[in-house]
mmCIF file of C-alpha atoms in Angstrom:
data_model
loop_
_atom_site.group_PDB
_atom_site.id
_atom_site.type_symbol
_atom_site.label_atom_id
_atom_site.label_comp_id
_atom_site.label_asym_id
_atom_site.label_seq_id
_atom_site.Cartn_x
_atom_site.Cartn_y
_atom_site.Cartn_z
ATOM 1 C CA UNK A 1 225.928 -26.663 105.516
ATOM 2 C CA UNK A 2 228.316 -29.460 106.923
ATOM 3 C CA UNK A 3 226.444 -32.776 105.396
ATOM 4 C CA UNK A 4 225.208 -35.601 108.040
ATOM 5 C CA UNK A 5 227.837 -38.185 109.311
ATOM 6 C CA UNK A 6 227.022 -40.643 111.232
ATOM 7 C CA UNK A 7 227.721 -39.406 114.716
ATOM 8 C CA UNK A 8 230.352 -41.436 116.814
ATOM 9 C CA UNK A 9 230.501 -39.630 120.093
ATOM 10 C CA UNK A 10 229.439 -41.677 123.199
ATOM 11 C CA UNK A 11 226.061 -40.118 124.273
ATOM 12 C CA UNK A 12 226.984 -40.317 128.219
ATOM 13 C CA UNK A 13 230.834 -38.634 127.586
ATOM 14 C CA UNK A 14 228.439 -35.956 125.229
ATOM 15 C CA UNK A 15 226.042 -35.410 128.569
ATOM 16 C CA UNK A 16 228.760 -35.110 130.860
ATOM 17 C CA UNK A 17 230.861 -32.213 128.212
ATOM 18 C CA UNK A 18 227.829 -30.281 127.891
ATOM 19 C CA UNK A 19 227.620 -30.212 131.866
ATOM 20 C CA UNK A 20 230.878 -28.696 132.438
ATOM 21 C CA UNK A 21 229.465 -25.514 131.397
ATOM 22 C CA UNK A 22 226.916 -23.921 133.802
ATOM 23 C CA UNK A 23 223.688 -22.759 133.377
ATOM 24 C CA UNK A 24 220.938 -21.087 135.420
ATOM 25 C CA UNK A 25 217.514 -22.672 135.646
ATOM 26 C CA UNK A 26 214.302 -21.332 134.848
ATOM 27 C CA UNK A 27 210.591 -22.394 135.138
ATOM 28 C CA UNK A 28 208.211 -22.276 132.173
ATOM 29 C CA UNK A 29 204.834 -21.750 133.074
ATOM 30 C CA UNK A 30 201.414 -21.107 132.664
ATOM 31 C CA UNK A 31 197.868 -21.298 133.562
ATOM 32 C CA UNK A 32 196.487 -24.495 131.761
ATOM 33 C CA UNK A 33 192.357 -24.679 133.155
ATOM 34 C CA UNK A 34 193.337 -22.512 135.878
ATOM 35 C CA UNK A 35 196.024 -24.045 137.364
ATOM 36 C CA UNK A 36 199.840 -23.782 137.471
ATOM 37 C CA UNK A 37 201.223 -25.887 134.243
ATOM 38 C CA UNK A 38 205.266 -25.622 133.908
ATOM 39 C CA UNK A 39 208.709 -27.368 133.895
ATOM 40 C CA UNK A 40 212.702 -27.007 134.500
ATOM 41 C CA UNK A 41 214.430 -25.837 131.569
ATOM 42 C CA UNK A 42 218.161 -25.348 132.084
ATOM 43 C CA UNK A 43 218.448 -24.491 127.855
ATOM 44 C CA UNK A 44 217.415 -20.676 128.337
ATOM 45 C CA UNK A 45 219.393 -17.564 126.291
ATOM 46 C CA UNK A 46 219.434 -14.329 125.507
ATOM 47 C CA UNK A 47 218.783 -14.055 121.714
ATOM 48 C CA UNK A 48 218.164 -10.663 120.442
ATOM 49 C CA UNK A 49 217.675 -6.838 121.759
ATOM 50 C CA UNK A 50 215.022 -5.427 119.109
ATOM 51 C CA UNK A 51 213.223 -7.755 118.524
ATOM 52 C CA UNK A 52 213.352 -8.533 122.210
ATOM 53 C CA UNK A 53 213.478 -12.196 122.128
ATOM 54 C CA UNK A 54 215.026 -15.205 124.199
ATOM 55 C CA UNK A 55 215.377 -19.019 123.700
ATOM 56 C CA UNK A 56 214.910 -22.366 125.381
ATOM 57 C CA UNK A 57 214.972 -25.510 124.484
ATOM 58 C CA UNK A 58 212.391 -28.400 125.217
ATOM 59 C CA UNK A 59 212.975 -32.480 124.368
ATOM 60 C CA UNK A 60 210.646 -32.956 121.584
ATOM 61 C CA UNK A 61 209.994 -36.449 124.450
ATOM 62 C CA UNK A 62 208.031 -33.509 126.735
ATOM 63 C CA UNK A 63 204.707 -34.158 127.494
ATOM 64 C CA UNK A 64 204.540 -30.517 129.170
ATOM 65 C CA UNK A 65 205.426 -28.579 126.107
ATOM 66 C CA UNK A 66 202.328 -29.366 124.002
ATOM 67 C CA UNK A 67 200.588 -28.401 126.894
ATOM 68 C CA UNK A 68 202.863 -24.880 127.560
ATOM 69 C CA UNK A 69 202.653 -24.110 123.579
ATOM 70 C CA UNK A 70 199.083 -23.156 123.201
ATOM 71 C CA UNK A 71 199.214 -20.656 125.968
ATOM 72 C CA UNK A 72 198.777 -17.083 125.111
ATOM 73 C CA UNK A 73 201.308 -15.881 127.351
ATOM 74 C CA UNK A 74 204.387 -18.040 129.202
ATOM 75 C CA UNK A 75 205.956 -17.378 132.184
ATOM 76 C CA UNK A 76 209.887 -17.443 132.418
ATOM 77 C CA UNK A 77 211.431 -17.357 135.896
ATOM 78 C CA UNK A 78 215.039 -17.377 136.481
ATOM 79 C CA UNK A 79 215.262 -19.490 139.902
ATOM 80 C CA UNK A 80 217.467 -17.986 142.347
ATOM 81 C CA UNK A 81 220.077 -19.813 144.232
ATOM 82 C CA UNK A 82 217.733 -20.735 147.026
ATOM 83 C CA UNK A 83 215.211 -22.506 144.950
ATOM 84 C CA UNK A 84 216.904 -25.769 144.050
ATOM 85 C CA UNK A 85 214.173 -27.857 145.953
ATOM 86 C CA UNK A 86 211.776 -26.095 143.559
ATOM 87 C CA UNK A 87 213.993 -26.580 140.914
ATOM 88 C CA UNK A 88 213.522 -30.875 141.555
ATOM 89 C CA UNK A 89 209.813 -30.454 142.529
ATOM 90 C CA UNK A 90 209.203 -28.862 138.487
ATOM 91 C CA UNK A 91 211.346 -31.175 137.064
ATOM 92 C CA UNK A 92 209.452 -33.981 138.200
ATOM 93 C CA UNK A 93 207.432 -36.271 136.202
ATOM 94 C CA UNK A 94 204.281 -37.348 137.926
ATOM 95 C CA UNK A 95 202.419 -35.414 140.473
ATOM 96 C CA UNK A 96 201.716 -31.380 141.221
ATOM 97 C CA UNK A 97 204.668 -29.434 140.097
ATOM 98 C CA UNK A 98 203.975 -26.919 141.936
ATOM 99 C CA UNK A 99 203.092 -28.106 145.462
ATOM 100 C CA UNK A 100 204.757 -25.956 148.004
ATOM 101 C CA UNK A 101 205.711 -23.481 145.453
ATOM 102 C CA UNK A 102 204.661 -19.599 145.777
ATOM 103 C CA UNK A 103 203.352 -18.173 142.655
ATOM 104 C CA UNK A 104 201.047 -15.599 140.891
ATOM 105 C CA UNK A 105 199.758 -15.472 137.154
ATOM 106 C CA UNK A 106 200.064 -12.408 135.146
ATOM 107 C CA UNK A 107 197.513 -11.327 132.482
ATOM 108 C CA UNK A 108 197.228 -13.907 129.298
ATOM 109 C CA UNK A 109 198.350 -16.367 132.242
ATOM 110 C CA UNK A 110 201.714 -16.342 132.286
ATOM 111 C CA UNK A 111 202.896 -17.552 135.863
ATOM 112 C CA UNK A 112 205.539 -16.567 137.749
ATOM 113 C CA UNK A 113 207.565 -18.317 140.866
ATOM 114 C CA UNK A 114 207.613 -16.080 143.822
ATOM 115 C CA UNK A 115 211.386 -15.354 144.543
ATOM 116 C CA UNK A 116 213.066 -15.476 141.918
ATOM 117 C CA UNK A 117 216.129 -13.599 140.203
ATOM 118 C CA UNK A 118 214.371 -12.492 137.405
ATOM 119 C CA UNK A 119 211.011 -12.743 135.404
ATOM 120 C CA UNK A 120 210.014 -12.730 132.121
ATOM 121 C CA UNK A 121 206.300 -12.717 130.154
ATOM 122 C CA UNK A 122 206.528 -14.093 127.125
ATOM 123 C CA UNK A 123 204.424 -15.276 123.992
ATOM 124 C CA UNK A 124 206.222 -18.127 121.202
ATOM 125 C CA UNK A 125 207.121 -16.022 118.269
ATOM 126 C CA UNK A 126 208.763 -19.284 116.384
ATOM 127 C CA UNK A 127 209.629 -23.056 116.663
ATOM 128 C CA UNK A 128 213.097 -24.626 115.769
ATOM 129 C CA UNK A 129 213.576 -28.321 115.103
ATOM 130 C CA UNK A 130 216.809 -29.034 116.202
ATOM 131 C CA UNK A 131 217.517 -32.822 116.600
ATOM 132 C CA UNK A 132 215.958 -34.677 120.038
ATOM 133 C CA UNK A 133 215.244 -30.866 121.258
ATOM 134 C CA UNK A 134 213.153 -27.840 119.404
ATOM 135 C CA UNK A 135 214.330 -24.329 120.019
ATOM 136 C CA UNK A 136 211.477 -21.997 121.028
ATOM 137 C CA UNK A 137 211.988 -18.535 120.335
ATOM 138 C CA UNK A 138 209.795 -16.307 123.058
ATOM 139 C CA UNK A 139 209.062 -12.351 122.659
ATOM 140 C CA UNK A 140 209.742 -10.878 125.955
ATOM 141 C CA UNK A 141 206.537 -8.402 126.499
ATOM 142 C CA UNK A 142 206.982 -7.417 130.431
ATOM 143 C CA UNK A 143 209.963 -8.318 132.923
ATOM 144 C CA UNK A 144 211.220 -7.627 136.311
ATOM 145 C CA UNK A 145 214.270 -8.310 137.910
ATOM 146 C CA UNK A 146 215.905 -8.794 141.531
ATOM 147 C CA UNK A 147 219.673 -7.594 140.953
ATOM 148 C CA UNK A 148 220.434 -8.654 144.448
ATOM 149 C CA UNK A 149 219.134 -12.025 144.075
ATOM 150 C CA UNK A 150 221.505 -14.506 142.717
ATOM 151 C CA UNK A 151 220.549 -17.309 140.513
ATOM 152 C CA UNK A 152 220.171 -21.198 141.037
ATOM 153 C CA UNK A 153 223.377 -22.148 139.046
ATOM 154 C CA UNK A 154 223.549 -25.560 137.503
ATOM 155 C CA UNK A 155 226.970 -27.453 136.604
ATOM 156 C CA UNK A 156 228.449 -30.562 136.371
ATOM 157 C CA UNK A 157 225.101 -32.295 137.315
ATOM 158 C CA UNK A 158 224.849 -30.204 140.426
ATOM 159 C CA UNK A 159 223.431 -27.211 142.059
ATOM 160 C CA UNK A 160 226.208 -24.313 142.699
ATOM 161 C CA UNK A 161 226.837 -21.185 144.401
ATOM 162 C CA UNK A 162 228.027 -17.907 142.559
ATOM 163 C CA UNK A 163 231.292 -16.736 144.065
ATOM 164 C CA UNK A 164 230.232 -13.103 145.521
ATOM 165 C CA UNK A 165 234.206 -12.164 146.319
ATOM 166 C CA UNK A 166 234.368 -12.284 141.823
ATOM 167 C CA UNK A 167 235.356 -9.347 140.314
ATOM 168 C CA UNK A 168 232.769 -7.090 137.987
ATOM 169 C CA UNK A 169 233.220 -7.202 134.828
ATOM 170 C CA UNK A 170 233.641 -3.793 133.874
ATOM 171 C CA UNK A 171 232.321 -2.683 129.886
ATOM 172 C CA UNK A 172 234.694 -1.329 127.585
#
């Protein structure tokens, strides 16, 4: 384990590094007292095949997250590129999150954004504290996906398009 130093990188130049590589954006949610509880989370990755299992991570700062963690079931939805307005409507602070949103709730309320590139219903299987963030580790128990739908891409402090004229990637 590399021992603590006392960290000299400027926080802003750190903010700015970590945005030049993009990530999609998904919506955490769930039925809190019957109604639609959730964030933005721009953190979110594939962790394991068997078990099935996926990661984001939260600012230990949240004040949704101790809300979200209790819930038997969470809803992951990967936004697609269309839903950037609902991207900045979750990731508000005050007000309803999901005003003007389309959505449905699974069983164990898990809840879902209508449209999106891809869905996942979760449950916490473990809890990572790792610095200003905690990594949550969610078993994936259902999912769905829209392969024609392309996801909400975020880079560089903005929303992007993918490039449809890209080459596949074909496996080896």
């Amino acid at each position: 384990m590399i021992p603590d130093e006392p960290a000299d990188v400027d926080v802003t130049l750190l903010r700015r590094a970590f945005g030049a590589f993009p990530s999609g954006v998904i919506a955490l949610s769930a039925l809190r007292d019957g109604a639609p509880a959730g964030m933005a989370v721009s953190s979110f990755t594939s962790v394991s095949l068997q078990p099935p299992l996926i990661s984001v991570c939260v600012q230990n700062s949240s004040e949704t997250w101790p809300e979200l963690r209790g819930s038997r079931r969470l809803g992951i939805s990967v936004l697609a590129q269309e839903q950037h307005q609902a991207c900045r409507t979750l990731s508000t602070k005050d007000g309803d999150r999901f005003a003007g949103l389309t959505w449905s709730a699974g069983e164990g309320g898990a809840v879902f954004v209508t449209g999106a590139a891809a869905s996942y219903d979760c449950s916490v299987h473990d809890e990572l504290p790792a610095g200003d963030h905690t990594i949550v580790l969610l078993r994936v128990h259902r999912l769905a996906i829209e392969p024609d739908t392309a996801p909400l891409v975020f880079h560089g402090s903005r929303f992007r398009r993918l490039d449809d004229r890209a080459e596949p990637v074909i496996p080896a």
